[in-house]
mmCIF file of C-alpha atoms and ligand atoms in Angstrom:
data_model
loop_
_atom_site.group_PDB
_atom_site.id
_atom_site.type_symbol
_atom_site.label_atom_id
_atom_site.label_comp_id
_atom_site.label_asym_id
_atom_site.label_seq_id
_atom_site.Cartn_x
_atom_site.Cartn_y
_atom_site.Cartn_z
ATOM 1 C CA UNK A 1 35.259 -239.170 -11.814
ATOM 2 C CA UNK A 2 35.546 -240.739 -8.477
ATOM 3 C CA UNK A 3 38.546 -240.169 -6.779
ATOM 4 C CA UNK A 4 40.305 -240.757 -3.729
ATOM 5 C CA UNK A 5 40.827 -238.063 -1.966
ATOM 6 C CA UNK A 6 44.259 -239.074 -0.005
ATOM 7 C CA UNK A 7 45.787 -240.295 -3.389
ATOM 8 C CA UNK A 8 44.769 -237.275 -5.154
ATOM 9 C CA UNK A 9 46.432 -234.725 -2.355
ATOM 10 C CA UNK A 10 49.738 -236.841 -2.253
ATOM 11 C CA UNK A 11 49.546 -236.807 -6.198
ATOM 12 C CA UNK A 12 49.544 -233.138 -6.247
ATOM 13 C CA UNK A 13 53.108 -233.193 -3.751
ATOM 14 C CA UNK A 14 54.564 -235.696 -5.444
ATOM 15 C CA UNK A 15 54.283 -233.315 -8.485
ATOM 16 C CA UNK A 16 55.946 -230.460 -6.731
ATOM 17 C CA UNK A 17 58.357 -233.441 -4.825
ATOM 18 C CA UNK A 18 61.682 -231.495 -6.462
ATOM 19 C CA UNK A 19 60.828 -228.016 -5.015
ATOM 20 C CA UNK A 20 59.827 -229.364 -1.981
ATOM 21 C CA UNK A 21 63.347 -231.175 -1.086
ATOM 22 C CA UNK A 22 64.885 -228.220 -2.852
ATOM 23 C CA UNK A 23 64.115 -225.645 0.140
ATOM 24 C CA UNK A 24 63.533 -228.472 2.928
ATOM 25 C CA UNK A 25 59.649 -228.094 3.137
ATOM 26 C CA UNK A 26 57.766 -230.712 5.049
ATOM 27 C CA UNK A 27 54.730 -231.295 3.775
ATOM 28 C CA UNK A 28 51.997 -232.970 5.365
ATOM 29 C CA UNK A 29 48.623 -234.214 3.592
ATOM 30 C CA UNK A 30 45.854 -235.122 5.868
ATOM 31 C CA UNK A 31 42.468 -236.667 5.202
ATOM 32 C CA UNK A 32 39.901 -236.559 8.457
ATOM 33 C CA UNK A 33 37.786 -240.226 8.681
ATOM 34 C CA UNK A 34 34.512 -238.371 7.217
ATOM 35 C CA UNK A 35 35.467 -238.851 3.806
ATOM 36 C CA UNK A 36 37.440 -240.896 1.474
ATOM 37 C CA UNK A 37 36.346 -240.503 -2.004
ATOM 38 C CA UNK A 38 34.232 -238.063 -3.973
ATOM 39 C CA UNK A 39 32.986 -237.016 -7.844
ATOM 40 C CA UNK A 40 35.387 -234.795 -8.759
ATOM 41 C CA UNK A 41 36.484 -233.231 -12.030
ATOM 42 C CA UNK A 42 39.913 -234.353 -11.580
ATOM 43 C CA UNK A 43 41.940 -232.386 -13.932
ATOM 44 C CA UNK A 44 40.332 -229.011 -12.602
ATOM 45 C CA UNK A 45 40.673 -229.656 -9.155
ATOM 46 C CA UNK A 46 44.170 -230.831 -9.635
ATOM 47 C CA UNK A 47 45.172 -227.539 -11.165
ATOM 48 C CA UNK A 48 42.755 -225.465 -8.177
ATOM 49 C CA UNK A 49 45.347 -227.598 -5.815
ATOM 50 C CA UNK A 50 48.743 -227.176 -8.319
ATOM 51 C CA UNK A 51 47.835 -223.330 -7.995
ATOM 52 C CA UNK A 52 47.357 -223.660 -4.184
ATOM 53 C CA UNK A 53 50.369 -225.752 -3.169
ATOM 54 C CA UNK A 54 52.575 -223.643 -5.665
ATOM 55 C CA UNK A 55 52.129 -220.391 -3.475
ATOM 56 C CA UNK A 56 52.776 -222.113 -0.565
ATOM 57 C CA UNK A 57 55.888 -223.318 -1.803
ATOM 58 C CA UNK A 58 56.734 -220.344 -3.834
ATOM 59 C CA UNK A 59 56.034 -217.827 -0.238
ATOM 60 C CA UNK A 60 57.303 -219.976 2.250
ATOM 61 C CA UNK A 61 61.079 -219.838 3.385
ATOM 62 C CA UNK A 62 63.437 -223.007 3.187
ATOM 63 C CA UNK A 63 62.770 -225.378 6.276
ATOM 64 C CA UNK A 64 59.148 -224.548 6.595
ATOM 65 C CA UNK A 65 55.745 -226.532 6.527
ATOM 66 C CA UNK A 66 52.881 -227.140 4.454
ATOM 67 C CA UNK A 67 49.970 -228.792 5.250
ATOM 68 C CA UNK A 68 46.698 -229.885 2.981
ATOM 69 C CA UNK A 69 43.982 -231.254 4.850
ATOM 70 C CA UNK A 70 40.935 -232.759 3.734
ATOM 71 C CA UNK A 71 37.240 -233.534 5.255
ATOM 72 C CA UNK A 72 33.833 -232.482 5.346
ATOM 73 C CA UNK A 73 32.660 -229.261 6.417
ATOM 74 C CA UNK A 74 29.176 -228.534 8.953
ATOM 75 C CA UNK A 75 27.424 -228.340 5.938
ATOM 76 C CA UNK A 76 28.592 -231.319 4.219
ATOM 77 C CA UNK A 77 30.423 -230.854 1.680
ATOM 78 C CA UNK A 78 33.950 -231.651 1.026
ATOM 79 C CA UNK A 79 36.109 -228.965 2.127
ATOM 80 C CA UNK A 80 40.324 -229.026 1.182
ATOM 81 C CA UNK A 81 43.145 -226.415 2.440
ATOM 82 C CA UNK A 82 46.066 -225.542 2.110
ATOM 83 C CA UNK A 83 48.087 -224.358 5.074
ATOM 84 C CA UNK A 84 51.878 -222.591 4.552
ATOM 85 C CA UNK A 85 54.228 -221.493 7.595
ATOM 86 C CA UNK A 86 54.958 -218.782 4.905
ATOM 87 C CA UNK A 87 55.366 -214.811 4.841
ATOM 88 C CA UNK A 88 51.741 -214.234 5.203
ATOM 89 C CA UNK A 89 49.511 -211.635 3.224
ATOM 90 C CA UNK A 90 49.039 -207.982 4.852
ATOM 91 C CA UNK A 91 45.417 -207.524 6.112
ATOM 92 C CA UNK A 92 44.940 -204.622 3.756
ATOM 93 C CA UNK A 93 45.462 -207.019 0.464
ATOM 94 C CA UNK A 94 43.801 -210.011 1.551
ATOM 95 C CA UNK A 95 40.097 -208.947 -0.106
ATOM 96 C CA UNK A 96 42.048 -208.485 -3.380
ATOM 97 C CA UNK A 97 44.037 -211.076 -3.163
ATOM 98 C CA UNK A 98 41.914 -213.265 -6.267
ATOM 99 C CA UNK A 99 41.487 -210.367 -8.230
ATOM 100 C CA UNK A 100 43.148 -210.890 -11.858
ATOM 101 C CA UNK A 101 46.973 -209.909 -11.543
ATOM 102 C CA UNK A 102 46.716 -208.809 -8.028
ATOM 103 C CA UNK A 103 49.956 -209.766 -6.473
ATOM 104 C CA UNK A 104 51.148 -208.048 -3.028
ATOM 105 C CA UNK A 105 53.758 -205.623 -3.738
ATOM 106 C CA UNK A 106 55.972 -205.827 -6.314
ATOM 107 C CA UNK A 107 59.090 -205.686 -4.375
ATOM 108 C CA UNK A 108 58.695 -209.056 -2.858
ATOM 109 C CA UNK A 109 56.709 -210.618 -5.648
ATOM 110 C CA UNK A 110 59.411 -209.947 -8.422
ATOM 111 C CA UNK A 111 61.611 -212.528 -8.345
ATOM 112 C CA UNK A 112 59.436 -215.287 -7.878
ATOM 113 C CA UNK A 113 58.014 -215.603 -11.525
ATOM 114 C CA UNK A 114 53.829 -215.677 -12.141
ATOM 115 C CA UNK A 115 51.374 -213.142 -13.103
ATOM 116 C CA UNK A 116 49.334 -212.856 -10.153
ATOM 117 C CA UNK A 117 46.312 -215.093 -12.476
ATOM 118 C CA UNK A 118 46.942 -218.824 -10.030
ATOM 119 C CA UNK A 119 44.385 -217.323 -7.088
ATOM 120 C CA UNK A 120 42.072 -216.323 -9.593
ATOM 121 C CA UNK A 121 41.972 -219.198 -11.962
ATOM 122 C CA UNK A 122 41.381 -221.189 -8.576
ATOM 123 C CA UNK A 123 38.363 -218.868 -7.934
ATOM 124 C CA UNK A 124 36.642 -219.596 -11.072
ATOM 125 C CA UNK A 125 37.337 -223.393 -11.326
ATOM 126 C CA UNK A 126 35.799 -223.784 -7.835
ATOM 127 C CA UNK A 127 33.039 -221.099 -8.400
ATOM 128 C CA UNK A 128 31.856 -223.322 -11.821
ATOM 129 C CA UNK A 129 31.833 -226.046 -9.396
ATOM 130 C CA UNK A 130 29.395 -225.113 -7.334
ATOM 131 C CA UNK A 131 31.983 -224.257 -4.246
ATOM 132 C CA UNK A 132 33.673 -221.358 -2.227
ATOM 133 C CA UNK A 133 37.092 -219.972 -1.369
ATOM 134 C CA UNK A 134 38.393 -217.968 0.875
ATOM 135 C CA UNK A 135 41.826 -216.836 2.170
ATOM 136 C CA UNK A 136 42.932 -216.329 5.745
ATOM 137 C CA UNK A 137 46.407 -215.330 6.522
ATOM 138 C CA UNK A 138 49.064 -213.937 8.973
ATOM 139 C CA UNK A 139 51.628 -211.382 7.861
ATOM 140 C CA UNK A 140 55.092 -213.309 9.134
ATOM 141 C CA UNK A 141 53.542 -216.448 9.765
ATOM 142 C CA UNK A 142 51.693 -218.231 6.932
ATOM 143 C CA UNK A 143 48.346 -218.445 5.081
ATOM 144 C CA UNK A 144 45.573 -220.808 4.780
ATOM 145 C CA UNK A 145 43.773 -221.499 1.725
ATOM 146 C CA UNK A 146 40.204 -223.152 2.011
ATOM 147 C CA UNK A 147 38.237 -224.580 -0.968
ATOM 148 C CA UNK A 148 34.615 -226.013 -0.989
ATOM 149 C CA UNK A 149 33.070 -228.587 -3.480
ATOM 150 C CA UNK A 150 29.582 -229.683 -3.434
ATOM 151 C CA UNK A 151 29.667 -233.740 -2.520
ATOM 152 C CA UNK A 152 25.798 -233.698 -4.337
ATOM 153 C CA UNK A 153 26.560 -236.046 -6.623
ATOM 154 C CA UNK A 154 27.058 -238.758 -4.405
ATOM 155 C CA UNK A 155 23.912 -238.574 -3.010
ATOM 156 C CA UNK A 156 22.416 -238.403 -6.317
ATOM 157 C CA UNK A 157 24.342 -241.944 -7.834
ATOM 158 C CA UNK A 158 23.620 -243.207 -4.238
ATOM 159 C CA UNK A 159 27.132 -244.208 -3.811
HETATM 160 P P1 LIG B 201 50.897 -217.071 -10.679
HETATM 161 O O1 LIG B 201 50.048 -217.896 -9.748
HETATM 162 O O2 LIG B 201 50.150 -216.555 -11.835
HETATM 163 O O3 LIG B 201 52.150 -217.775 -11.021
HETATM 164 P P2 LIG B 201 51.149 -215.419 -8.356
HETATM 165 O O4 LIG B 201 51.497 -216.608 -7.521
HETATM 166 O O5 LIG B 201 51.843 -214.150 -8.053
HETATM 167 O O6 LIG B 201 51.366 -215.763 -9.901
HETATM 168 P P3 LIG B 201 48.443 -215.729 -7.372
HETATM 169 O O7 LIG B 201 48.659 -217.197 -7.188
HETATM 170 O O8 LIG B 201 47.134 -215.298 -7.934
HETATM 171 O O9 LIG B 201 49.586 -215.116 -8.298
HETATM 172 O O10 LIG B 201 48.640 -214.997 -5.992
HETATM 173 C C1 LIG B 201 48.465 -213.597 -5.925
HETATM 174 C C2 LIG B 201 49.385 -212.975 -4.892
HETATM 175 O O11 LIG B 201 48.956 -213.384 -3.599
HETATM 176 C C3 LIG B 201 50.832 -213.419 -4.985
HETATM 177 O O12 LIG B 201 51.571 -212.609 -5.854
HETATM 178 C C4 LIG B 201 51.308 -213.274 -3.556
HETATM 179 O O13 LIG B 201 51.698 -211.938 -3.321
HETATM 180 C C5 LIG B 201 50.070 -213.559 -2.733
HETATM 181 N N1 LIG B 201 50.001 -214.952 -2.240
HETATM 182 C C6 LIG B 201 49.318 -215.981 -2.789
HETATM 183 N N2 LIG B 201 49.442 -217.108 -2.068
HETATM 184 C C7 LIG B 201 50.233 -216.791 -1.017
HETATM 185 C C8 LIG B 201 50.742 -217.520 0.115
HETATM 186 N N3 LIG B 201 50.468 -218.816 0.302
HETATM 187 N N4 LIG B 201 51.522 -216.844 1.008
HETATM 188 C C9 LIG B 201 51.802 -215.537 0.829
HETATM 189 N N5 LIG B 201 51.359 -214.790 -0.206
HETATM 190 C C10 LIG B 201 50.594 -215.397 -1.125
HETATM 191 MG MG1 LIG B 202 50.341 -218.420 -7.773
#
C-alpha cells in the first residue's frame, strides 16, 4: 500500500519505545527530501525493520545511538538503514552474518535471547521484493544495516 515513509520509520520506534528508554538509546529517524512515500508491502517491511532495529537495540550498550535513515539511492530506488553505535561484528563473521542461525559467538550472544533467524528472515523478505542487503560494521563501534526496495511501482501507477 502506499505509505509514508517518515510515519512508517517512527512507527517501527515507537514499537520498541520501552526498550529504548529502558537503556537510554537515542534514536534518530531521518528521511532525505528525495522521497516521501512509496508502494510498500507494509506488514513485511515492518517486520524487515522490527528485525533491524531489534539488533541494534539488543547489541548496543545503554546510552548509545541509533539512527534509521531513509532516501533514494544512485539508482533510484528507495534505500533504508539502520545505523547502531553498538559492539560491532568481527570482519571474519560479517559474510555469514544472514546465514540461518548464524549468530557471532556464543559467549556474547547467550544472554540476549533469539535464534540467530531475524538477519535472515530480513534477507528473504527483501530478496522476494525485488531488493538487496548488505551489512557493514565496526568491531567496538557499531553496524550499519542497508536495505533496497524497488520504487517501480510508482512509475508504473504514475503516481
Ligand atoms: P533473532 O533475530 O532470531 O532474535 P539474533 O538477533 O541472534 O536472533 P540475527 O538477527 O539473525 O539473530 O543476527 C545474527 C547475529 O548477528 C546476532 O546473533 C549477532 O551476533 C549479530 N548481529 C546482528 N545485528 C547486529 C548489530 N546491529 N550489532 C552487532 N551484532 C549484530
Ligand atoms: Mg535479531
Amino acid at each position: 500500500q502506499e505509505t509514508d515513509i517518515a510515519e512508517m520509520l517512527e512507527d517501527v520506534a515507537d514499537r520498541f519505545s520501552f526498550q529504548i528508554r529502558q537503556k537510554r538509546i537515542s534514536i534518530r529517524t531521518i528521511v532525505r527530501r528525495d522521497i516521501s512515500t512509496a508502494w510498500l508491502d507494509r506488514d513485511q517491511i515492518d517486520q524487515v525493520l522490527g528485525n533491524l532495529v531489534s539488533n541494534a537495540l539488543k547489541y548496543t550498550s545503554e546510552g548509545g545511538s541509533i539512527e534509521i535513515e531513509a532516501g533514494r539511492n544512485s539508482e533510484g530506488m528507495l534505500e533504508i538503514s539502520v545505523r547502531d553505535s553498538g559492539i560491532g561484528i568481527p570482519k571474519k563473521d560479517i559474510e555469514r552474518i544472514f546465514e540461518r542461525f548464524y549468530r557471532v559467538d556464543k559467549a556474547r550472544s547467550r544472554n540476549m535471547g533469539g535464534t540467530g533467524l531475524g538477519l535472515s528472515i530480513a534477507r528473504e523478505i527483501v530478496k522476494a521484493h525485488g531488493g538487496a542487503i548488505s551489512l557493514q560494521s565496526e568491531l567496538n563501534k557499531g553496524s550499519k544495516v542497508t536495505f533496497t526496495l524497488p520504487l517501480e511501482k510508482q512509475r508504473r501507477d504514475g503516481a
